Short mmCIF file of C-alpha atoms and ligand atoms in Angstrom, two decimals:
data_model
loop_
_atom_site.label_atom_id
_atom_site.label_comp_id
_atom_site.label_asym_id
_atom_site.label_seq_id
_atom_site.Cartn_x
_atom_site.Cartn_y
_atom_site.Cartn_z
CA UNK A 16 24.90 87.06 -111.93
CA UNK A 17 22.88 85.46 -114.60
CA UNK A 18 20.76 88.19 -116.54
CA UNK A 19 21.53 90.46 -114.14
CA UNK A 20 23.10 93.79 -113.64
CA UNK A 21 26.77 93.18 -112.17
CA UNK A 22 27.51 96.71 -111.02
CA UNK A 23 31.25 98.62 -111.65
CA UNK A 24 32.04 98.22 -107.57
CA UNK A 25 32.08 94.35 -108.06
CA UNK A 26 33.09 93.55 -111.25
CA UNK A 27 36.06 95.88 -109.51
CA UNK A 28 36.64 93.50 -107.01
CA UNK A 29 36.48 90.55 -109.03
CA UNK A 30 38.99 91.80 -111.47
CA UNK A 31 41.64 91.76 -108.84
CA UNK A 32 44.55 93.69 -109.74
CA UNK A 33 44.22 92.63 -113.22
CA UNK A 34 47.02 95.30 -114.88
CA UNK A 35 51.07 93.30 -115.97
CA UNK A 36 53.67 94.61 -117.55
CA UNK A 37 53.14 92.27 -120.41
CA UNK A 38 51.35 94.26 -123.06
CA UNK A 39 48.90 97.22 -123.48
CA UNK A 40 46.49 97.50 -120.38
CA UNK A 41 43.25 96.66 -122.70
CA UNK A 42 44.39 93.37 -123.32
CA UNK A 43 45.32 92.36 -119.77
CA UNK A 44 41.83 93.65 -119.23
CA UNK A 45 40.23 91.82 -121.93
CA UNK A 46 42.15 88.80 -120.66
CA UNK A 47 40.96 88.84 -117.09
CA UNK A 48 37.40 89.44 -118.12
CA UNK A 49 37.20 86.62 -120.49
CA UNK A 50 39.28 84.00 -117.81
CA UNK A 51 35.85 85.06 -115.20
CA UNK A 52 33.78 84.59 -118.10
CA UNK A 53 35.32 81.22 -118.98
CA UNK A 54 35.71 80.23 -115.58
CA UNK A 55 31.97 80.78 -114.67
CA UNK A 56 32.65 83.29 -112.01
CA UNK A 57 30.86 85.75 -114.61
CA UNK A 58 27.79 83.89 -115.85
CA UNK A 59 26.64 83.94 -119.46
CA UNK A 60 24.04 86.60 -119.65
CA UNK A 61 25.07 89.42 -116.77
CA UNK A 62 25.40 92.48 -117.89
CA UNK A 63 28.31 94.12 -117.34
CA UNK A 64 28.74 97.93 -116.31
CA UNK A 65 28.71 100.76 -118.95
CA UNK A 66 31.74 101.92 -120.24
CA UNK A 67 32.37 105.05 -118.39
CA UNK A 68 31.05 103.20 -115.24
CA UNK A 69 33.70 100.66 -115.29
CA UNK A 70 36.15 103.28 -116.44
CA UNK A 71 35.46 105.21 -113.45
CA UNK A 72 35.49 102.62 -111.30
CA UNK A 73 39.29 101.15 -112.36
CA UNK A 74 40.74 104.55 -112.52
CA UNK A 75 42.24 104.05 -116.34
CA UNK A 76 41.11 105.88 -119.89
CA UNK A 77 38.01 105.56 -121.55
CA UNK A 78 39.39 103.52 -124.43
CA UNK A 79 41.47 101.15 -122.07
CA UNK A 80 37.87 99.76 -121.37
CA UNK A 81 36.00 100.68 -124.51
CA UNK A 82 38.77 98.23 -126.08
CA UNK A 83 38.94 95.49 -123.66
CA UNK A 84 35.00 95.32 -124.63
CA UNK A 85 35.49 95.42 -128.26
CA UNK A 86 38.34 92.45 -127.85
CA UNK A 87 36.02 90.62 -126.04
CA UNK A 88 33.25 91.06 -128.40
CA UNK A 89 35.26 90.12 -131.49
CA UNK A 90 36.19 87.28 -129.55
CA UNK A 91 32.40 85.93 -128.75
CA UNK A 92 32.39 86.97 -125.22
CA UNK A 93 30.12 89.96 -125.31
CA UNK A 94 27.26 90.79 -127.25
CA UNK A 95 25.93 94.43 -127.35
CA UNK A 96 22.32 94.90 -127.26
CA UNK A 97 20.83 97.86 -127.75
CA UNK A 98 19.48 99.17 -124.40
CA UNK A 99 20.60 96.25 -122.36
CA UNK A 100 24.47 97.31 -122.65
CA UNK A 101 27.01 94.74 -122.80
CA UNK A 102 25.88 91.33 -121.97
CA UNK A 103 27.99 88.03 -121.72
CA UNK A 104 28.56 85.05 -123.71
CA UNK A 105 30.37 82.02 -124.39
CA UNK A 106 31.39 82.21 -128.17
CA UNK A 107 29.87 79.13 -129.97
CA UNK A 108 33.45 77.90 -130.27
CA UNK A 109 34.41 77.88 -126.82
CA UNK A 110 38.51 78.63 -126.37
CA UNK A 111 39.79 75.74 -124.79
CA UNK A 112 39.90 76.72 -121.04
CA UNK A 113 43.32 75.38 -119.21
CA UNK A 114 42.28 73.08 -116.11
CA UNK A 115 38.68 72.67 -116.93
CA UNK A 116 39.27 69.64 -119.47
CA UNK A 117 42.66 69.30 -119.46
CA UNK A 118 43.58 71.62 -122.35
CA UNK A 119 41.85 70.15 -125.69
CA UNK A 120 42.39 71.29 -128.53
CA UNK A 121 45.48 72.99 -127.67
CA UNK A 122 48.74 72.46 -128.95
CA UNK A 123 50.80 71.49 -126.70
CA UNK A 124 54.33 71.52 -128.98
CA UNK A 125 56.95 73.39 -127.06
CA UNK A 126 54.77 74.26 -124.02
CA UNK A 127 55.24 73.40 -120.33
CA UNK A 128 52.21 71.99 -119.08
CA UNK A 129 51.45 72.87 -115.49
CA UNK A 130 47.59 72.41 -115.81
CA UNK A 131 47.53 68.95 -115.61
CA UNK A 132 48.37 66.72 -112.00
CA UNK A 133 48.61 63.51 -113.85
CA UNK A 134 51.41 61.31 -114.87
CA UNK A 135 52.31 59.09 -117.87
CA UNK A 136 51.15 55.53 -117.39
CA UNK A 137 53.48 53.24 -115.66
CA UNK A 138 55.96 50.78 -116.88
CA UNK A 139 53.84 47.82 -116.15
CA UNK A 140 51.27 48.68 -118.35
CA UNK A 141 51.96 47.04 -121.31
CA UNK A 142 52.24 43.72 -119.38
CA UNK A 143 49.04 43.93 -117.77
CA UNK A 144 47.31 44.80 -121.00
CA UNK A 145 49.19 41.60 -122.39
CA UNK A 146 47.76 39.63 -119.97
CA UNK A 147 44.04 40.80 -119.90
CA UNK A 148 44.05 40.62 -123.57
CA UNK A 149 44.90 36.60 -122.74
CA UNK A 150 41.65 36.86 -120.40
CA UNK A 151 39.65 38.43 -122.91
CA UNK A 152 38.10 35.37 -124.76
CA UNK A 153 36.58 34.05 -121.42
CA UNK A 154 34.51 37.49 -121.59
CA UNK A 155 33.46 37.89 -125.35
CA UNK A 156 31.45 34.64 -124.57
CA UNK A 157 28.73 36.91 -122.05
CA UNK A 158 26.89 40.46 -122.44
CA UNK A 159 30.14 41.93 -121.19
CA UNK A 160 27.54 44.29 -118.98
CA UNK A 161 28.48 44.46 -115.01
CA UNK A 162 26.93 47.52 -113.66
CA UNK A 163 28.91 46.51 -110.03
CA UNK A 164 31.97 45.63 -112.05
CA UNK A 165 33.60 42.80 -112.57
CA UNK A 166 33.79 40.34 -109.67
CA UNK A 167 37.61 39.60 -110.13
CA UNK A 168 38.31 43.31 -109.53
CA UNK A 169 35.78 44.26 -106.90
CA UNK A 170 37.39 41.20 -105.19
CA UNK A 171 40.83 42.83 -105.56
CA UNK A 172 39.95 45.85 -104.93
CA UNK A 173 38.07 44.81 -101.75
CA UNK A 174 41.06 43.10 -100.48
CA UNK A 175 43.60 46.08 -100.40
CA UNK A 176 40.89 47.48 -97.81
CA UNK A 177 41.56 44.83 -95.94
CA UNK A 178 45.24 45.58 -96.15
CA UNK A 179 44.61 48.47 -94.80
CA UNK A 180 42.42 47.35 -91.65
CA UNK A 181 39.25 48.31 -93.39
CA UNK A 182 37.12 44.55 -93.46
CA UNK A 183 35.57 45.07 -97.24
CA UNK A 184 33.31 42.45 -99.07
CA UNK A 185 33.52 42.71 -103.21
CA UNK A 186 29.55 43.64 -102.48
CA UNK A 187 30.57 46.50 -101.15
CA UNK A 188 32.61 47.88 -104.33
CA UNK A 189 31.10 49.20 -107.32
CA UNK A 190 33.53 49.78 -110.48
CA UNK A 191 33.29 53.06 -112.04
CA UNK A 192 34.99 54.84 -115.01
CA UNK A 193 37.48 56.76 -112.64
CA UNK A 194 36.91 59.14 -109.18
CA UNK A 195 34.80 61.85 -110.94
CA UNK A 196 32.02 59.55 -111.90
CA UNK A 197 32.41 57.79 -108.83
CA UNK A 198 31.61 61.29 -106.87
CA UNK A 199 28.95 61.83 -109.44
CA UNK A 200 26.98 59.20 -108.54
CA UNK A 201 27.75 59.05 -104.56
CA UNK A 202 26.21 62.10 -104.79
CA UNK A 203 23.33 61.55 -106.91
CA UNK A 204 22.12 58.83 -104.80
CA UNK A 205 22.49 60.44 -101.50
CA UNK A 206 21.39 63.99 -102.04
CA UNK A 207 18.98 65.96 -103.65
CA UNK A 208 18.69 69.25 -105.47
CA UNK A 209 19.09 71.64 -102.99
CA UNK A 210 20.95 69.89 -100.62
CA UNK A 211 24.10 71.25 -98.79
CA UNK A 212 27.12 69.32 -99.28
CA UNK A 213 30.65 70.66 -97.36
CA UNK A 214 33.82 70.70 -99.51
CA UNK A 215 37.28 71.81 -98.71
CA UNK A 216 38.90 74.93 -100.64
CA UNK A 217 40.42 74.97 -102.08
CA UNK A 218 40.12 71.59 -103.79
CA UNK A 219 39.98 69.37 -106.73
CA UNK A 220 37.32 71.75 -109.00
CA UNK A 221 36.01 69.27 -111.33
CA UNK A 222 34.46 67.54 -108.34
CA UNK A 223 33.18 70.77 -107.29
CA UNK A 224 31.58 71.19 -110.87
CA UNK A 225 29.72 67.47 -110.68
CA UNK A 226 28.33 68.07 -106.83
CA UNK A 227 26.81 71.34 -108.61
CA UNK A 228 25.40 70.51 -111.19
CA UNK A 229 23.85 67.40 -109.14
CA UNK A 230 21.63 70.70 -108.29
CA UNK A 231 23.43 70.91 -104.77
CA UNK A 232 25.00 74.17 -102.84
CA UNK A 233 28.64 73.81 -101.75
CA UNK A 234 29.53 75.02 -98.56
CA UNK A 235 33.21 75.23 -98.85
CA UNK A 236 35.21 75.40 -95.73
CA UNK A 237 38.88 76.88 -95.91
CA UNK A 238 41.83 75.23 -94.94
CA UNK A 239 43.99 76.71 -92.78
CA UNK A 240 47.84 77.35 -93.22
CA UNK A 241 48.29 74.06 -91.49
CA UNK A 242 45.73 71.87 -93.24
CA UNK A 243 42.35 71.11 -91.83
CA UNK A 244 40.85 73.36 -89.78
CA UNK A 245 39.11 71.19 -87.20
CA UNK A 246 37.21 73.80 -84.85
CA UNK A 247 36.07 75.68 -88.05
CA UNK A 248 34.84 72.24 -89.73
CA UNK A 249 32.91 70.81 -87.53
CA UNK A 250 31.27 74.67 -86.41
CA UNK A 251 30.32 74.59 -90.25
CA UNK A 252 28.66 71.25 -89.74
CA UNK A 253 26.95 72.20 -86.64
CA UNK A 254 25.74 75.17 -88.11
CA UNK A 255 24.82 73.96 -91.92
CA UNK A 256 24.07 70.52 -91.08
CA UNK A 257 25.21 69.44 -94.77
CA UNK A 258 23.63 66.54 -96.25
CA UNK A 259 27.14 65.01 -97.51
CA UNK A 260 30.73 66.35 -97.35
CA UNK A 261 33.49 65.39 -100.14
CA UNK A 262 36.68 65.67 -98.93
CA UNK A 263 39.91 64.29 -100.10
CA UNK A 264 41.99 63.36 -97.29
CA UNK A 265 45.25 61.90 -98.71
CA UNK A 266 47.94 64.38 -100.07
CA UNK A 267 44.54 66.89 -100.88
CA UNK A 268 44.70 68.29 -104.21
CA UNK A 269 46.26 70.61 -104.46
CA UNK A 270 47.34 71.48 -100.88
CA UNK A 271 49.18 68.25 -100.72
CA UNK A 272 48.01 67.75 -96.93
CA UNK A 273 47.32 64.23 -95.40
CA UNK A 274 45.17 64.34 -92.35
CA UNK A 275 45.79 62.58 -89.48
CA UNK A 276 44.23 59.72 -87.28
CA UNK A 277 42.46 61.88 -84.77
CA UNK A 278 41.18 64.51 -86.93
CA UNK A 279 39.41 61.77 -89.02
CA UNK A 280 38.11 60.39 -86.10
CA UNK A 281 37.02 63.50 -84.76
CA UNK A 282 35.03 64.71 -87.86
CA UNK A 283 33.06 61.11 -88.37
CA UNK A 284 31.62 61.72 -85.26
CA UNK A 285 31.30 65.15 -86.26
CA UNK A 286 29.54 64.04 -89.38
CA UNK A 287 27.43 60.76 -87.51
CA UNK A 288 25.92 63.03 -85.20
CA UNK A 289 24.70 65.70 -87.56
CA UNK A 290 23.68 62.47 -90.29
CA UNK A 291 25.87 64.16 -92.83
CA UNK A 292 26.76 61.43 -95.35
CA UNK A 293 31.24 61.85 -95.77
CA UNK A 294 32.07 60.78 -99.50
CA UNK A 295 36.19 60.75 -98.99
CA UNK A 296 37.95 60.75 -102.27
CA UNK A 297 41.06 58.59 -101.94
CA UNK A 298 42.70 59.29 -105.24
CA UNK A 299 45.90 60.47 -104.18
CA UNK A 300 46.23 58.41 -101.70
CA UNK A 301 48.97 55.91 -103.39
CA UNK A 302 51.44 58.43 -103.88
CA UNK A 303 53.00 58.61 -100.05
CA UNK A 304 56.41 60.02 -101.40
CA UNK A 305 59.04 59.53 -98.36
CA UNK A 306 57.53 56.34 -96.98
CA UNK A 307 55.61 57.68 -93.86
CA UNK A 308 53.01 55.55 -92.36
CA UNK A 309 49.87 56.15 -93.41
CA UNK A 310 46.49 56.63 -90.99
CA UNK A 311 43.53 53.69 -91.38
CA UNK A 312 41.01 55.27 -94.08
CA UNK A 313 38.70 57.60 -93.08
CA UNK A 314 36.03 54.76 -93.25
CA UNK A 315 37.71 52.73 -90.42
CA UNK A 316 35.99 55.61 -88.20
CA UNK A 317 32.51 55.16 -89.64
CA UNK A 318 32.19 51.41 -91.44
CA UNK A 319 28.85 51.67 -91.57
CA UNK A 320 28.25 55.50 -92.74
CA UNK A 321 31.28 56.58 -94.93
CA UNK A 322 31.44 55.97 -98.65
CA UNK A 323 34.80 56.16 -99.93
CA UNK A 324 36.13 56.79 -103.32
CA UNK A 325 39.29 55.15 -105.28
CA UNK A 326 41.03 55.35 -108.70
CA UNK A 327 43.80 54.19 -110.38
CA UNK A 328 44.11 57.26 -112.48
CA UNK A 329 46.87 58.94 -110.16
CA UNK A 330 49.06 55.42 -109.02
CA UNK A 331 48.88 53.75 -112.47
CA UNK A 332 47.64 55.78 -115.38
CA UNK A 333 44.42 58.22 -116.16
CA UNK A 334 43.62 56.69 -119.33
CA UNK A 335 42.22 53.76 -118.17
CA UNK A 336 39.45 55.39 -116.55
CA UNK A 337 38.90 53.01 -113.66
CA UNK A 338 37.76 53.98 -110.10
CA UNK A 339 35.81 52.90 -107.98
CA UNK A 340 33.46 53.59 -104.59
CA UNK A 341 33.41 51.29 -101.51
CA UNK A 342 30.11 51.83 -99.67
CA UNK A 343 28.18 50.72 -96.57
CA UNK A 344 26.34 47.44 -97.63
CA UNK A 345 22.97 49.39 -96.85
CA UNK A 346 24.20 51.89 -99.62
CA UNK A 347 24.73 49.65 -102.77
CA UNK A 348 21.40 49.18 -103.87
CA UNK A 349 20.62 52.83 -103.72
CA UNK A 350 24.06 53.79 -105.50
CA UNK A 351 23.77 50.91 -108.61
CA UNK A 352 19.97 52.93 -108.99
CA UNK A 353 21.50 56.23 -109.14
CA UNK A 354 24.44 55.02 -111.81
CA UNK A 355 21.92 53.18 -113.61
CA UNK A 356 21.08 56.23 -115.24
CA UNK A 357 24.45 57.76 -116.22
CA UNK A 358 26.54 54.49 -117.28
CA UNK A 359 25.60 50.60 -117.72
CA UNK A 360 29.37 49.74 -115.64
CA UNK A 361 33.15 50.28 -116.98
CA UNK A 362 34.64 48.91 -119.86
CA UNK A 363 35.84 45.12 -119.47
CA UNK A 364 39.27 45.17 -120.93
CA UNK A 365 40.20 48.10 -118.71
CA UNK A 366 38.92 46.39 -115.61
CA UNK A 367 41.04 42.96 -116.35
CA UNK A 368 44.12 45.58 -117.20
CA UNK A 369 43.51 47.04 -113.85
CA UNK A 370 42.83 43.56 -111.96
CA UNK A 371 46.62 42.82 -113.28
CA UNK A 372 47.69 45.95 -111.99
CA UNK A 373 46.93 45.60 -108.38
CA UNK A 374 48.01 42.01 -108.19
CA UNK A 375 51.41 43.62 -108.77
CA UNK A 376 51.14 47.30 -106.78
CA UNK A 377 53.94 46.06 -105.06
CA UNK A 378 56.42 46.18 -108.08
CA UNK A 379 54.87 48.73 -109.73
CA UNK A 380 53.97 51.44 -107.46
CA UNK A 381 57.50 51.92 -105.25
CA UNK A 382 59.47 53.55 -109.08
CA UNK A 383 56.23 55.67 -108.88
CA UNK A 384 56.61 57.09 -105.67
CA UNK A 385 60.14 57.68 -105.95
CA UNK A 386 60.27 59.26 -109.69
CA UNK A 387 57.53 61.56 -108.01
CA UNK A 388 59.73 62.30 -105.39
CA UNK A 389 62.64 63.03 -107.60
CA UNK A 390 60.10 65.62 -109.63
CA UNK A 391 58.37 67.21 -106.57
CA UNK A 392 62.42 67.68 -104.91
CA UNK A 393 63.36 69.19 -108.63
CA UNK A 394 60.62 71.50 -108.49
CA UNK A 395 60.86 72.83 -104.71
CA UNK A 396 64.99 73.52 -105.10
CA UNK A 397 63.43 75.14 -109.21
CA UNK A 398 61.67 77.39 -106.99
CA UNK A 399 63.55 78.30 -103.95
CA UNK A 400 66.14 79.18 -106.14
CA UNK A 401 64.36 81.19 -108.95
CA UNK A 402 61.59 82.92 -106.79
CA UNK A 403 62.56 82.74 -103.06
CA UNK A 404 59.76 85.00 -102.53
CA UNK A 405 56.72 82.29 -103.09
CA UNK A 406 55.79 79.97 -100.17
CA UNK A 407 55.08 76.42 -99.93
CA UNK A 408 55.29 73.59 -97.96
CA UNK A 409 56.72 70.70 -99.19
CA UNK A 410 54.20 68.40 -99.04
CA UNK A 411 54.52 64.27 -98.12
CA UNK A 412 52.62 62.99 -101.06
CA UNK A 413 50.17 63.68 -103.89
CA UNK A 414 51.20 65.19 -107.24
CA UNK A 415 51.54 69.38 -106.21
CA UNK A 416 53.01 72.33 -104.65
CA UNK A 417 50.79 75.07 -103.68
CA UNK A 418 52.29 78.24 -104.09
CA UNK A 419 51.60 81.11 -102.06
CA UNK A 420 52.66 84.33 -103.70
CA UNK A 421 53.56 87.34 -102.40
CA UNK A 422 50.89 89.48 -104.29
CA UNK A 423 47.29 88.22 -105.65
CA UNK A 424 48.30 88.17 -109.00
CA UNK A 425 47.62 84.73 -109.62
CA UNK A 426 45.50 85.17 -113.10
CA UNK A 427 47.42 87.97 -113.98
CA UNK A 428 50.57 85.27 -113.92
CA UNK A 429 48.31 82.83 -115.74
CA UNK A 430 47.79 85.03 -118.88
CA UNK A 431 51.61 86.30 -118.58
CA UNK A 432 53.16 82.69 -118.33
CA UNK A 433 51.16 81.59 -121.13
CA UNK A 434 52.53 84.25 -123.50
CA UNK A 435 55.85 82.70 -122.81
CA UNK A 436 54.81 79.12 -123.05
CA UNK A 437 53.79 78.10 -119.37
CA UNK A 438 50.52 76.83 -119.08
CA UNK A 439 48.77 77.46 -115.53
CA UNK A 440 45.84 77.01 -113.74
CA UNK A 441 45.08 80.11 -111.36
CA UNK A 442 44.73 78.94 -107.90
CA UNK A 443 41.08 80.76 -107.63
CA UNK A 444 39.93 77.77 -109.92
CA UNK A 445 40.58 75.81 -107.06
CA UNK A 446 38.40 77.61 -104.52
CA UNK A 447 34.40 76.63 -104.61
CA UNK A 448 33.94 80.41 -103.77
CA UNK A 449 36.41 82.47 -106.19
CA UNK A 450 39.60 84.24 -104.44
CA UNK A 451 42.73 82.45 -103.57
CA UNK A 452 44.31 85.20 -106.24
CA UNK A 453 47.66 84.62 -104.36
CA UNK A 454 47.96 80.87 -105.03
CA UNK A 455 48.98 78.84 -107.93
CA UNK A 456 48.96 75.21 -108.02
CA UNK A 457 52.47 73.73 -109.87
CA UNK A 458 51.82 69.76 -110.31
CA UNK A 459 55.57 67.94 -110.66
CA UNK A 460 54.58 65.20 -112.75
CA UNK A 461 57.13 66.72 -115.81
CA UNK A 462 60.63 65.38 -115.94
CA UNK A 463 63.30 67.34 -113.53
CA UNK A 464 64.96 68.87 -116.18
CA UNK A 465 61.61 70.20 -118.05
CA UNK A 466 60.61 71.14 -114.39
CA UNK A 467 64.15 73.11 -114.20
CA UNK A 468 63.65 75.05 -117.52
CA UNK A 469 59.36 75.51 -116.67
CA UNK A 470 60.24 77.50 -113.45
CA UNK A 471 63.04 79.55 -115.25
CA UNK A 472 60.07 80.57 -117.94
CA UNK A 473 57.76 80.95 -114.67
CA UNK A 474 60.12 83.45 -113.02
CA UNK A 475 60.57 85.66 -116.07
CA UNK A 476 56.75 85.12 -116.18
CA UNK A 477 56.21 86.53 -112.67
CA UNK A 478 58.73 89.19 -112.61
CA UNK A 479 57.27 90.79 -115.82
CA UNK A 480 53.99 90.83 -113.65
CA UNK A 481 55.95 92.07 -110.55
CA UNK A 482 57.36 95.06 -112.41
CA UNK A 483 53.89 95.95 -113.40
CA UNK A 484 52.08 98.55 -112.60
CA UNK A 485 49.40 96.95 -110.64
CA UNK A 486 51.98 95.78 -107.98
CA UNK A 487 53.36 98.68 -107.63
CA UNK A 488 49.74 100.17 -107.18
CA UNK A 489 49.15 97.70 -104.80
CA UNK A 490 53.05 98.40 -103.10
CA UNK A 491 52.95 101.86 -103.08
CA UNK A 492 49.16 101.22 -100.52
CA UNK A 493 50.70 99.39 -98.21
CA UNK A 494 53.34 102.07 -97.81
C1 PLP B 501 40.83 64.44 -105.49
C2 PLP B 501 40.60 63.93 -106.61
N1 PLP B 501 39.45 63.45 -107.30
C3 PLP B 501 38.85 63.08 -108.53
C4 PLP B 501 40.03 63.11 -109.74
C5 PLP B 501 39.38 62.84 -110.93
O1 PLP B 501 39.89 61.35 -110.85
P1 PLP B 501 39.59 60.54 -112.06
O2 PLP B 501 40.70 60.77 -113.24
O3 PLP B 501 39.80 59.09 -111.27
O4 PLP B 501 38.22 60.91 -112.46
C6 PLP B 501 41.31 63.84 -109.50
C7 PLP B 501 42.01 64.14 -110.79
O5 PLP B 501 42.91 65.00 -110.29
C8 PLP B 501 41.45 64.36 -108.20
O6 PLP B 501 42.49 65.37 -107.66
#
């Protein structure tokens, strides 16, 4: 929508059911518009409809629209140019946008934070850091550049794939600064500007941003209520022949689904047929919470064609910023070449720490999983009691519940909940194409007691909205 006139009917559709009962109507309208601009669903430079056009399209008073536009102008999200109406902008000091950068700049004191699906560090980290410091002097005598990663860490990661039945040599591993960096590097290596990349919808938004910022066009295949819709995925692959696909098949973020071995096999065949490079993000793979047996790694169904992304961010700690790529040997040089203009390797000390953690993973991870299972169950029980008409499937792993609300009020809930001390990311942020207004992702990474309190505030926020004019209007229409 850059530089384009946004018709009132289109904007009305994007706004959805924006009104809530928690304050003046103009403020709800301004907040929803701000969210759309800050989220990138309306890009800076788009010309909004005139106050009169929007007043008519929304069926509200002219004062509501005029006041909302004034508030956005005051906050730097709109500029008014003579002859060209109200044009969207991003303020020079951008207000922190939840879910995009894990809320930098927000004072989190007294707030319940559901924006970040990541846990604090596992207890074994301090020991691993101590051990790494002992090993460090050996490395201090070298320049410390390891564009492919420390050999010892690559050995350790390769062994973990071999233990899962996927023979892997250390030469196939490239250590990166986390999974997101790994995805960016793989996309850079395997695509050119304008190429299509298949993703799920909903999915991890920062990775979609990374794919788009590499100049690729995202083709998003909707997840079905029961997981992946294989016929739809196969048809999409046939029809669009994407150059690459980026999928999260282990406890998918945000839905928590785990792809079966049969579906992995079918998709691997479809990708091979259309010469699509599958980039499979296994960031959440270690977080199986009910002890179920996991299917073989996706790459074992096409070892010569699949690139795998891994990370310790969710299993050990995001602050380590260590992830990796596992690639077919034939692609390693190309990937290293693509990486060279981004960075020249991950930090040595953190790689040493991760080496130690991986060696001890069998004693560290059970506690991590047990803690998360407790939190998941506390959140689920709290929601069932306080918000019984919210629907979710209890995931067997991962970090979040993907909740379907009875009404499409996700973005309104973000605003109202924030005023009640609960930070959320709207479900629409997880959709590469917008929509999903009926959904909210709730990570279960806070302490069980904190989760219970947070759910009470969430329920209070939801009931404020459910009592509001927007929802009543929808109900009347249905009747
Ligand atoms: C599927 C997925 N990929 C990548 C990331 C980012 O991982 P990292 O912190 O290792 O960059 C996340 C974090 O939520 C994720 O869920």
